[in-house]
Tab-separated table of C-alpha atoms in Angstrom:
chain	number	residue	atom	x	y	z
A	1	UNK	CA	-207.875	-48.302	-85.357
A	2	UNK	CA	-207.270	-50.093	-88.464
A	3	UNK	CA	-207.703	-48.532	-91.838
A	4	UNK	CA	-210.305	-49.449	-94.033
A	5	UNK	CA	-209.769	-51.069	-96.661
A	6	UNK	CA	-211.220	-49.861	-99.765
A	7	UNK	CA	-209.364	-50.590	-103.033
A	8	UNK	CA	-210.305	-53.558	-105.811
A	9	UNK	CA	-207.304	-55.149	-107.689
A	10	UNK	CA	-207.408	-57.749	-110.307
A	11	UNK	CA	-204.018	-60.094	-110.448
A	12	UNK	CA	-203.724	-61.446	-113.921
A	13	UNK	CA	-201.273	-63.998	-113.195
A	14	UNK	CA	-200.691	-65.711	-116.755
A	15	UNK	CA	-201.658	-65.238	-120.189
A	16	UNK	CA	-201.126	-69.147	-120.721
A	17	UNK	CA	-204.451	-71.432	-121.052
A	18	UNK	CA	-205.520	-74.492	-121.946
A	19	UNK	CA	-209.117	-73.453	-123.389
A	20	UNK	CA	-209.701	-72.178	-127.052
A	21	UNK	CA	-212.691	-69.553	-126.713
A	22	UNK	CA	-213.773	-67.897	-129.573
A	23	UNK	CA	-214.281	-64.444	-127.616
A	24	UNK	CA	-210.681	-64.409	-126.405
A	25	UNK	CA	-207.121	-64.892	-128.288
A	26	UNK	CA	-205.185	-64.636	-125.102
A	27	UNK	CA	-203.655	-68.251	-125.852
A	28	UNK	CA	-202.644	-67.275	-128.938
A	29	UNK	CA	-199.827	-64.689	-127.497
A	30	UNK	CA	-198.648	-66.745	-124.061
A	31	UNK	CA	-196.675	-65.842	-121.443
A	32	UNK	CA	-193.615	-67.494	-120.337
A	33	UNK	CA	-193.611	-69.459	-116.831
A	34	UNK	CA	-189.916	-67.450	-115.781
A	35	UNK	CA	-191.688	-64.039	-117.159
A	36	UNK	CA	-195.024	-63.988	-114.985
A	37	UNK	CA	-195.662	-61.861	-111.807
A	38	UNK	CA	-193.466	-63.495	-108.963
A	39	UNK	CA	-194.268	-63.947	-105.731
A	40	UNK	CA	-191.709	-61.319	-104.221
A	41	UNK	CA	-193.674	-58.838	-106.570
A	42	UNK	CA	-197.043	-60.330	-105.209
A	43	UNK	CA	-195.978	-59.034	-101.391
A	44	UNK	CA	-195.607	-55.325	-103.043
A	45	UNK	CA	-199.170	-55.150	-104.081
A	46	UNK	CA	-201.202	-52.596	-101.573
A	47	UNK	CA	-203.706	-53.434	-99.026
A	48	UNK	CA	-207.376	-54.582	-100.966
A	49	UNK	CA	-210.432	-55.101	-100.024
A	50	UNK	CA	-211.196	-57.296	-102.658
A	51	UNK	CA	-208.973	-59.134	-105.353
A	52	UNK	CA	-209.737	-61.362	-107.857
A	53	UNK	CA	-207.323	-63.485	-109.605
A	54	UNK	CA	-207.689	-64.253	-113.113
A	55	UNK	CA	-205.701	-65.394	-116.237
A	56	UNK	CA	-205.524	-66.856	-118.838
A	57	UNK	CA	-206.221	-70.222	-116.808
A	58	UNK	CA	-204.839	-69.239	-113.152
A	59	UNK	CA	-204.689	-72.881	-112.485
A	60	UNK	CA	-201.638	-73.851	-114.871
A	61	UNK	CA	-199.491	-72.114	-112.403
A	62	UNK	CA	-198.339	-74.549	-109.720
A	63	UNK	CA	-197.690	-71.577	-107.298
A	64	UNK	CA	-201.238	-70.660	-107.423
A	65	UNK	CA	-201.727	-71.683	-103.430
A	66	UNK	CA	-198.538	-69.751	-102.525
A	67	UNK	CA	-199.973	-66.753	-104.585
A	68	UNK	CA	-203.444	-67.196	-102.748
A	69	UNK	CA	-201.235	-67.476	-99.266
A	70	UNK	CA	-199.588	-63.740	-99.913
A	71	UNK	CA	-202.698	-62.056	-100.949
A	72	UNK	CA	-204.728	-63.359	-98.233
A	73	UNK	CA	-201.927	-61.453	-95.707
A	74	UNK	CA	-203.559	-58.396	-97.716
A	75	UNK	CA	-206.801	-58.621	-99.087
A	76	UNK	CA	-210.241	-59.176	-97.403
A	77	UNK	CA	-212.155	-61.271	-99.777
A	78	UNK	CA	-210.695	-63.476	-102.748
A	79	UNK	CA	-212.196	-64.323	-106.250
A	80	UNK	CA	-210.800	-67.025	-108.573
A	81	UNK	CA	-212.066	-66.891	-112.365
A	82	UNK	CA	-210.972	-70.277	-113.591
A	83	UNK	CA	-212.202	-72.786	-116.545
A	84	UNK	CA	-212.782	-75.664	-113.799
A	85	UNK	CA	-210.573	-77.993	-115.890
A	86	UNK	CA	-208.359	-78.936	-112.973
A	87	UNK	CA	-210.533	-80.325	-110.549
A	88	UNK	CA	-207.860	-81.456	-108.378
A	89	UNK	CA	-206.006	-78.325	-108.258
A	90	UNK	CA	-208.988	-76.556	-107.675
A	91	UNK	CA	-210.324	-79.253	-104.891
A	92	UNK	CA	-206.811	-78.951	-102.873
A	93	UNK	CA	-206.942	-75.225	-103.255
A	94	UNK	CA	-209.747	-74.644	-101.385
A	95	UNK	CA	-209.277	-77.102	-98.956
A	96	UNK	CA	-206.397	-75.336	-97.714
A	97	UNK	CA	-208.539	-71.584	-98.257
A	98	UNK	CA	-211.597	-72.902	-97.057
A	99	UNK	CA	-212.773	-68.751	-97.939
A	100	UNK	CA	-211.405	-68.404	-101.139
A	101	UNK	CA	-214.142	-67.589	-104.056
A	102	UNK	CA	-214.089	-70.038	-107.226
A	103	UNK	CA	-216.034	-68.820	-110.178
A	104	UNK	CA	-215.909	-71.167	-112.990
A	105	UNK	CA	-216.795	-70.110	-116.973
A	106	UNK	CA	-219.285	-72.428	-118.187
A	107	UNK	CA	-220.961	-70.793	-121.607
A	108	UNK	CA	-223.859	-72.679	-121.987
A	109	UNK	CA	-225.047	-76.038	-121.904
A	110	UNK	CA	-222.497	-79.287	-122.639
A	111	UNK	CA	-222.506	-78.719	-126.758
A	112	UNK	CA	-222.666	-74.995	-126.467
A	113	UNK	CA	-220.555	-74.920	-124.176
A	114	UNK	CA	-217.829	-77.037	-125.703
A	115	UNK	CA	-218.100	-75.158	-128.563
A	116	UNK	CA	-217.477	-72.327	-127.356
A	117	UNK	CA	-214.622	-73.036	-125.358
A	118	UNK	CA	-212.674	-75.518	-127.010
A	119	UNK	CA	-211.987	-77.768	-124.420
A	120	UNK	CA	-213.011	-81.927	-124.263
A	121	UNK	CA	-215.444	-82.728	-122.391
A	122	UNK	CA	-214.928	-78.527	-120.672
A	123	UNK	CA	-218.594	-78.789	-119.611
A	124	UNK	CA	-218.526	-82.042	-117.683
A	125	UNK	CA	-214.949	-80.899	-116.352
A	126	UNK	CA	-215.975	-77.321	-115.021
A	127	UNK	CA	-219.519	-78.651	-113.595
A	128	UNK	CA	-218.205	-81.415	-111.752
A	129	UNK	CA	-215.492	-79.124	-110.131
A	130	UNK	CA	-218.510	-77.106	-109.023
A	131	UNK	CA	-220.826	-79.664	-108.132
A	132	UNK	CA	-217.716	-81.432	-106.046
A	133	UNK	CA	-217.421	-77.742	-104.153
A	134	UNK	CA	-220.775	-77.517	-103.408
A	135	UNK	CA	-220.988	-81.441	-101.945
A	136	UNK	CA	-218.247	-80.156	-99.752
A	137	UNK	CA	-219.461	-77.252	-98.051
A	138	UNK	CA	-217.599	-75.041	-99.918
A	139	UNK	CA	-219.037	-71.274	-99.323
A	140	UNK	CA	-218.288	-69.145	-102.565
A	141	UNK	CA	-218.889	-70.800	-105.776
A	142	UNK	CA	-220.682	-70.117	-108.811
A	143	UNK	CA	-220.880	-70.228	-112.682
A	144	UNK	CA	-219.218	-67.425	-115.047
A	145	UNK	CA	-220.713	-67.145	-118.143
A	146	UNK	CA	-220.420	-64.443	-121.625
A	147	UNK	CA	-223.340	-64.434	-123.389
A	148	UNK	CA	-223.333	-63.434	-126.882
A	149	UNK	CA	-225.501	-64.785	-129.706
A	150	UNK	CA	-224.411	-68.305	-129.163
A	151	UNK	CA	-225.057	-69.052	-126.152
A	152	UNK	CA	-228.182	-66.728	-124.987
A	153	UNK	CA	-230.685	-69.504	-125.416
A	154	UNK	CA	-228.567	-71.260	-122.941
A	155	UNK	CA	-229.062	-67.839	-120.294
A	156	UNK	CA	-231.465	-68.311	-117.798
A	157	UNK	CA	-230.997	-72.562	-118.114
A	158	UNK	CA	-228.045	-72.434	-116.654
A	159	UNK	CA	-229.062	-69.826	-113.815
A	160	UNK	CA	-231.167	-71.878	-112.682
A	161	UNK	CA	-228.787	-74.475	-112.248
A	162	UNK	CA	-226.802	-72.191	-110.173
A	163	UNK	CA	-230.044	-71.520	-108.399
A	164	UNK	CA	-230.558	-75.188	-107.574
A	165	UNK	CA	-227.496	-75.590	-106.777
A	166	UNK	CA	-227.382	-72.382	-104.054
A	167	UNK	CA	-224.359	-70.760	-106.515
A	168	UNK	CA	-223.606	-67.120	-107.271
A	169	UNK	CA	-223.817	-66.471	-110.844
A	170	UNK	CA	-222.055	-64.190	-113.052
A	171	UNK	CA	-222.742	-62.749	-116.113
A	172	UNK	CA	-220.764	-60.378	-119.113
A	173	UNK	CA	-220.727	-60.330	-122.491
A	174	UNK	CA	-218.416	-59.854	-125.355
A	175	UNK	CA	-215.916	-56.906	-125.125
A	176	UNK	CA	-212.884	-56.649	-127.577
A	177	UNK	CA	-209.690	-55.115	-125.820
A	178	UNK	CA	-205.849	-55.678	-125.804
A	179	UNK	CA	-206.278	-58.300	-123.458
A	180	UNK	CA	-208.584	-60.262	-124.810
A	181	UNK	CA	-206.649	-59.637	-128.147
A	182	UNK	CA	-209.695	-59.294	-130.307
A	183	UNK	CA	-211.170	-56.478	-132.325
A	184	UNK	CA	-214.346	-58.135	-133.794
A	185	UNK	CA	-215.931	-59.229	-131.058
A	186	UNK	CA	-219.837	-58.810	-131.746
A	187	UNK	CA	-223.613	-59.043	-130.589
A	188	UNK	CA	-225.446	-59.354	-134.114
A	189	UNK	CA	-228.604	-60.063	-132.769
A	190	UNK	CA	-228.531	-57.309	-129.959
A	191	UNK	CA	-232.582	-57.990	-129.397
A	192	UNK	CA	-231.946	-61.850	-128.980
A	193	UNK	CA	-229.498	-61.388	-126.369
A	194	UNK	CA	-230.928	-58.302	-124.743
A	195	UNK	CA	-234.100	-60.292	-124.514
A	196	UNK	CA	-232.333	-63.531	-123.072
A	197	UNK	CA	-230.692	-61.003	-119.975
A	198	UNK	CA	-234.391	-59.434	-119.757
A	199	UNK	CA	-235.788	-63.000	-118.758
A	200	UNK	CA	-232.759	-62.811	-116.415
A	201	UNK	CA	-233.330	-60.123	-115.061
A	202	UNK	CA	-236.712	-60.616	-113.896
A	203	UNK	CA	-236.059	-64.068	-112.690
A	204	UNK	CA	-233.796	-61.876	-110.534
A	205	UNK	CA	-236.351	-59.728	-109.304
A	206	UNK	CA	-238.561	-62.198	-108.700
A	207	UNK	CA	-235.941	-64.181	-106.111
A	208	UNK	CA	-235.572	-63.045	-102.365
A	209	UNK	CA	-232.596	-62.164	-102.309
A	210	UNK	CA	-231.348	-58.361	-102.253
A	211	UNK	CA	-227.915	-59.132	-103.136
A	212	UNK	CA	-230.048	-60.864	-106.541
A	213	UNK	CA	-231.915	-57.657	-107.390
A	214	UNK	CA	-228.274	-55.895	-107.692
A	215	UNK	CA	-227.535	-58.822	-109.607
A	216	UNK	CA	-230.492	-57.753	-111.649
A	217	UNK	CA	-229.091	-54.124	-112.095
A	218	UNK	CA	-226.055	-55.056	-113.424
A	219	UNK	CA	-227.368	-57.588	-116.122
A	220	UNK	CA	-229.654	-54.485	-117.050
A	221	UNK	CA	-225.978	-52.679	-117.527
A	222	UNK	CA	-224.540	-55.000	-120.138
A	223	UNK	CA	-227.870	-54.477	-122.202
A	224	UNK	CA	-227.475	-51.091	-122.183
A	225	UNK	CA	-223.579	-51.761	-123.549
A	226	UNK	CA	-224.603	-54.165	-125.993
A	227	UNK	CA	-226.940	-51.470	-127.360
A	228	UNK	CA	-224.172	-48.963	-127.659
A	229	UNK	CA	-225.161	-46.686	-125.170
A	230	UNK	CA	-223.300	-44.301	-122.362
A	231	UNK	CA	-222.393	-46.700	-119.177
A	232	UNK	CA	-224.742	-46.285	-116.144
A	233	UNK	CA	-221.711	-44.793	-113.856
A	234	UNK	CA	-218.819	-43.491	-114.043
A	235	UNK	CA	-215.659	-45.085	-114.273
A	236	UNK	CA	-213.476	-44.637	-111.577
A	237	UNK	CA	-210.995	-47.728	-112.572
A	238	UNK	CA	-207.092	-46.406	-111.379
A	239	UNK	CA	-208.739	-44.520	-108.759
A	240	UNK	CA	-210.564	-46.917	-106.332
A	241	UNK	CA	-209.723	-50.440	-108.712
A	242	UNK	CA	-206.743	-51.690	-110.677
A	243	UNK	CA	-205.505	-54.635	-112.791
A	244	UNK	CA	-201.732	-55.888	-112.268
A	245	UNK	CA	-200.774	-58.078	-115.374
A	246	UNK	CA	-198.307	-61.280	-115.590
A	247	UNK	CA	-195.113	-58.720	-116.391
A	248	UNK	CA	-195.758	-57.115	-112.949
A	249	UNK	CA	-197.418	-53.925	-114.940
A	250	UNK	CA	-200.407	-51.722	-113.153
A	251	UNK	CA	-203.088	-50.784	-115.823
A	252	UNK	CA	-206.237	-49.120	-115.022
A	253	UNK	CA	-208.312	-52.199	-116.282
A	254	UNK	CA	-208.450	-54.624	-119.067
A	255	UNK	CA	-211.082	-52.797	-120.870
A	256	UNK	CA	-209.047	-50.358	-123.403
A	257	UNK	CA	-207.871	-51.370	-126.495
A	258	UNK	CA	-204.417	-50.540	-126.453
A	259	UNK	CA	-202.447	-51.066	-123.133
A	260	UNK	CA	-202.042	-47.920	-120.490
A	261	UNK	CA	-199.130	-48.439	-118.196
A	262	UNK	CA	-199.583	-46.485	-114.486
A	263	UNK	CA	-195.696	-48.063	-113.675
A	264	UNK	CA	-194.201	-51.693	-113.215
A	265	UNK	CA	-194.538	-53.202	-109.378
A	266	UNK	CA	-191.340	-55.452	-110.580
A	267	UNK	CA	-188.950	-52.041	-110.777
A	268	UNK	CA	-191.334	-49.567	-107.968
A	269	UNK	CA	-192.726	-49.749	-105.006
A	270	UNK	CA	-196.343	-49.529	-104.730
A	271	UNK	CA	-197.027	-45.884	-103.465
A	272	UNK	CA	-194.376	-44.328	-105.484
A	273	UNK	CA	-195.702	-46.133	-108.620
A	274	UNK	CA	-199.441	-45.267	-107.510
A	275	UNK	CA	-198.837	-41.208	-106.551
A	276	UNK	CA	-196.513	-41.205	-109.597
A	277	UNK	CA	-197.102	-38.776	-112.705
A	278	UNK	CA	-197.413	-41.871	-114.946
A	279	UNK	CA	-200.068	-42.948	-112.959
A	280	UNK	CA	-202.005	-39.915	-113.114
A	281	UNK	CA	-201.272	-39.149	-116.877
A	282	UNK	CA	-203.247	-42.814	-117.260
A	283	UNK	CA	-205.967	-41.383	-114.613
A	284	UNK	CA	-206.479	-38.401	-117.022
A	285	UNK	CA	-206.939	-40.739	-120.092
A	286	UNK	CA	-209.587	-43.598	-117.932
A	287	UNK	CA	-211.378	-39.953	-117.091
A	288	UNK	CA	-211.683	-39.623	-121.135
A	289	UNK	CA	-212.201	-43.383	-122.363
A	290	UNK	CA	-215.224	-43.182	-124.399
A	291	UNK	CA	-215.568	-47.355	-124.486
A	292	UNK	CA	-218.145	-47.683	-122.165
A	293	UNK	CA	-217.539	-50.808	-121.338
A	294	UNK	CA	-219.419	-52.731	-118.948
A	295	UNK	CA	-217.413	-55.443	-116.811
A	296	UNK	CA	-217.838	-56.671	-113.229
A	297	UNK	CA	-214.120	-55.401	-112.330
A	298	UNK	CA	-214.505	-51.949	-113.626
A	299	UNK	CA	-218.784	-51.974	-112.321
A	300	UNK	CA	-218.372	-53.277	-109.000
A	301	UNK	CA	-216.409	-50.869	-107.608
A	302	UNK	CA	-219.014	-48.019	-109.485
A	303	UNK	CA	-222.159	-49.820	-107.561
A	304	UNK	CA	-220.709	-49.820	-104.522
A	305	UNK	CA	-219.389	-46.037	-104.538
A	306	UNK	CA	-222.968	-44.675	-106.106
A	307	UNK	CA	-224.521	-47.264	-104.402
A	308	UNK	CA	-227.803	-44.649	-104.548
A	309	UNK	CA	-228.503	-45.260	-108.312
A	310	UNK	CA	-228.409	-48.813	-108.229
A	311	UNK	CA	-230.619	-48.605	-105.049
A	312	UNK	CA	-232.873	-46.917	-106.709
A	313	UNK	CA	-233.199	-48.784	-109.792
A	314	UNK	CA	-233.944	-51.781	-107.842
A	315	UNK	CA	-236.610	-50.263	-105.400
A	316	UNK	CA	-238.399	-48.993	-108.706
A	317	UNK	CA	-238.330	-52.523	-110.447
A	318	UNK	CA	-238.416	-54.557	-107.534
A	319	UNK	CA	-241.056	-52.634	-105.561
A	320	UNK	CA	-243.093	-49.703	-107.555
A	321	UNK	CA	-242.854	-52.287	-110.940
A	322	UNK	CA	-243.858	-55.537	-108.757
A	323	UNK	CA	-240.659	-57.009	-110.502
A	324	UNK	CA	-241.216	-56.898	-113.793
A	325	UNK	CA	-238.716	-55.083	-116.295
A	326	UNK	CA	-239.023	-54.933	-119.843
A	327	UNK	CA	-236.617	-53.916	-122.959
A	328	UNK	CA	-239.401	-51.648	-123.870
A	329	UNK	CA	-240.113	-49.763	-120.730
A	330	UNK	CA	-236.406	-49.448	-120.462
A	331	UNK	CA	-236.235	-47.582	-123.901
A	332	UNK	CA	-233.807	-50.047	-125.378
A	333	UNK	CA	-236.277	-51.626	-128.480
């Protein structure tokens, strides 16, 4: 019988990218085309049950369908985080991975959006992409959007485009870590935003679908990180999950702010680097990381293992609270 499989891995495949966002530096400090994670490294990478391929822009790499070929030999499910800005790339991509999950970052509305992201014309680019996957058939699209005091206004408009439009939507906020090379990163209206997920949330609720009211449950985890408080769940991020970065290194997640190294998949081989002593020394300091942070890679994996507390949560505000929530009732204002 074949094994399970159970772990969540996040390829970062480049640190190069053609947008400007004012949340993330990562284009300031760019990798090298001859320095990022090969394809020979790619085939060392463990069985998943779930990977999601980010950047940078994953899309200036012109190997991204051979990268997508190798991964699929080993992982059940596959995410792409992506600006949307190359349509055709994008288009041809999941012609040929007809399975293949696209989530675009879209900020906002055209002017907020642009702003934010510092592309021409980004908001016409990455909707059209979508809106051209969705004419097709395609199965697994949807927006990606960090809110932050900007942008909030623009929340719940733009999930119910999604809505319309039969996409997933996903949701974060701002974080400051060595990956996104920033360290001032702020909410400074926490109530504003907190209030713009609350109308989220119980637009949520109020939809049919179960996999929604989880949705619901998470958005009411990023209010409780904006507010500063102790995460829902524990972290279990180099246990069950991992990130593997464009110089082949595994780190626990791209939440800390300085860099922990579990080994390099370029110079190991994957069971050796995971079992290793490195690996566990970086175990012992994601048991101790006091950041709290909130992210979809790092809360996933938590919601599915303690799948009971989110279960809960949404039976009480879906069911006993007739699908209402409030920042109030929720002790947050």
């Amino acid at each position: 019988m074949k094994r399970k499989r159970t772990l969540y891995g996040t390829v970062i495949v480049t640190y190069r990218c053609n947008a400007r966002c004012n949340m993330c530096d990562c284009f300031k400090d760019p990798t090298r085309p001859e320095e990022e994670i090969a394809l020979d490294v790619i085939r060392k990478l463990p069985e998943m049950a779930f990977t999601n391929i980010t950047g940078g822009e994953p899309f200036v790499r012109q190997d991204i369908p051979d990268i997508v070929r190798e991964l699929y030999k080993k992982s059940d499910r596959i995410v792409i985080s992506t600006n949307g800005y190359f349509t055709d790339r994008i288009i041809a991509l999941c012609k040929e991975f007809p399975q293949v999950g696209i989530r675009i970052s879209i900020e906002g509305l055209k002017e907020t959006n642009d702003a934010i992201r510092g592309i021409p014309d980004g908001f016409n680019r990455g909707y059209q992409t979508l809106k051209t996957l969705v004419d097709m058939g395609h199965p697994d699209v949807g927006f990606g959007m960090t809110v932050q005091d900007m942008n909030s206004k623009d929340l719940v408009a733009l999930y119910k485009i999604s809505d319309e439009l039969k996409m997933e939507f996903a949701t974060a906020t701002l974080h400051n870590s060595f990956y996104f090379r920033k360290t001032d990163n702020k909410i400074e209206d926490k109530r504003k935003v907190a209030e713009a997920f609350a109308e989220l949330i119980n637009e949520l609720l109020r939809s049919k679908s179960p996999k929604k009211w989880f949705r619901a449950y998470f958005n009411h985890g990023l209010i409780n990180y904006i507010y500063g408080n102790q995460r829902l769940l524990p972290c279990d991020m180099s246990t069950n999950a991992f990130f593997i970065d464009p110089f082949a290194d595994v780190i626990p997640c791209n939440g800390m702010e300085q860099k922990a190294v579990m080994g390099n998949l370029g110079e190991q081989e994957w069971e050796a680097l995971w079992q290793s002593k490195q690996a566990e020394k970086v175990r012992e300091c994601t048991r101790n990381c006091e950041r709290n942070c909130w992210m979809i890679g790092s809360a996933s994996p938590a919601m599915h293992k303690y799948i009971w507390v989110p279960a809960w949560w949404v039976f009480k505000h879906k069911f006993l609270k007739g699908g209402r929530y409030s920042l109030a009732e929720n002790k947050f204002i």
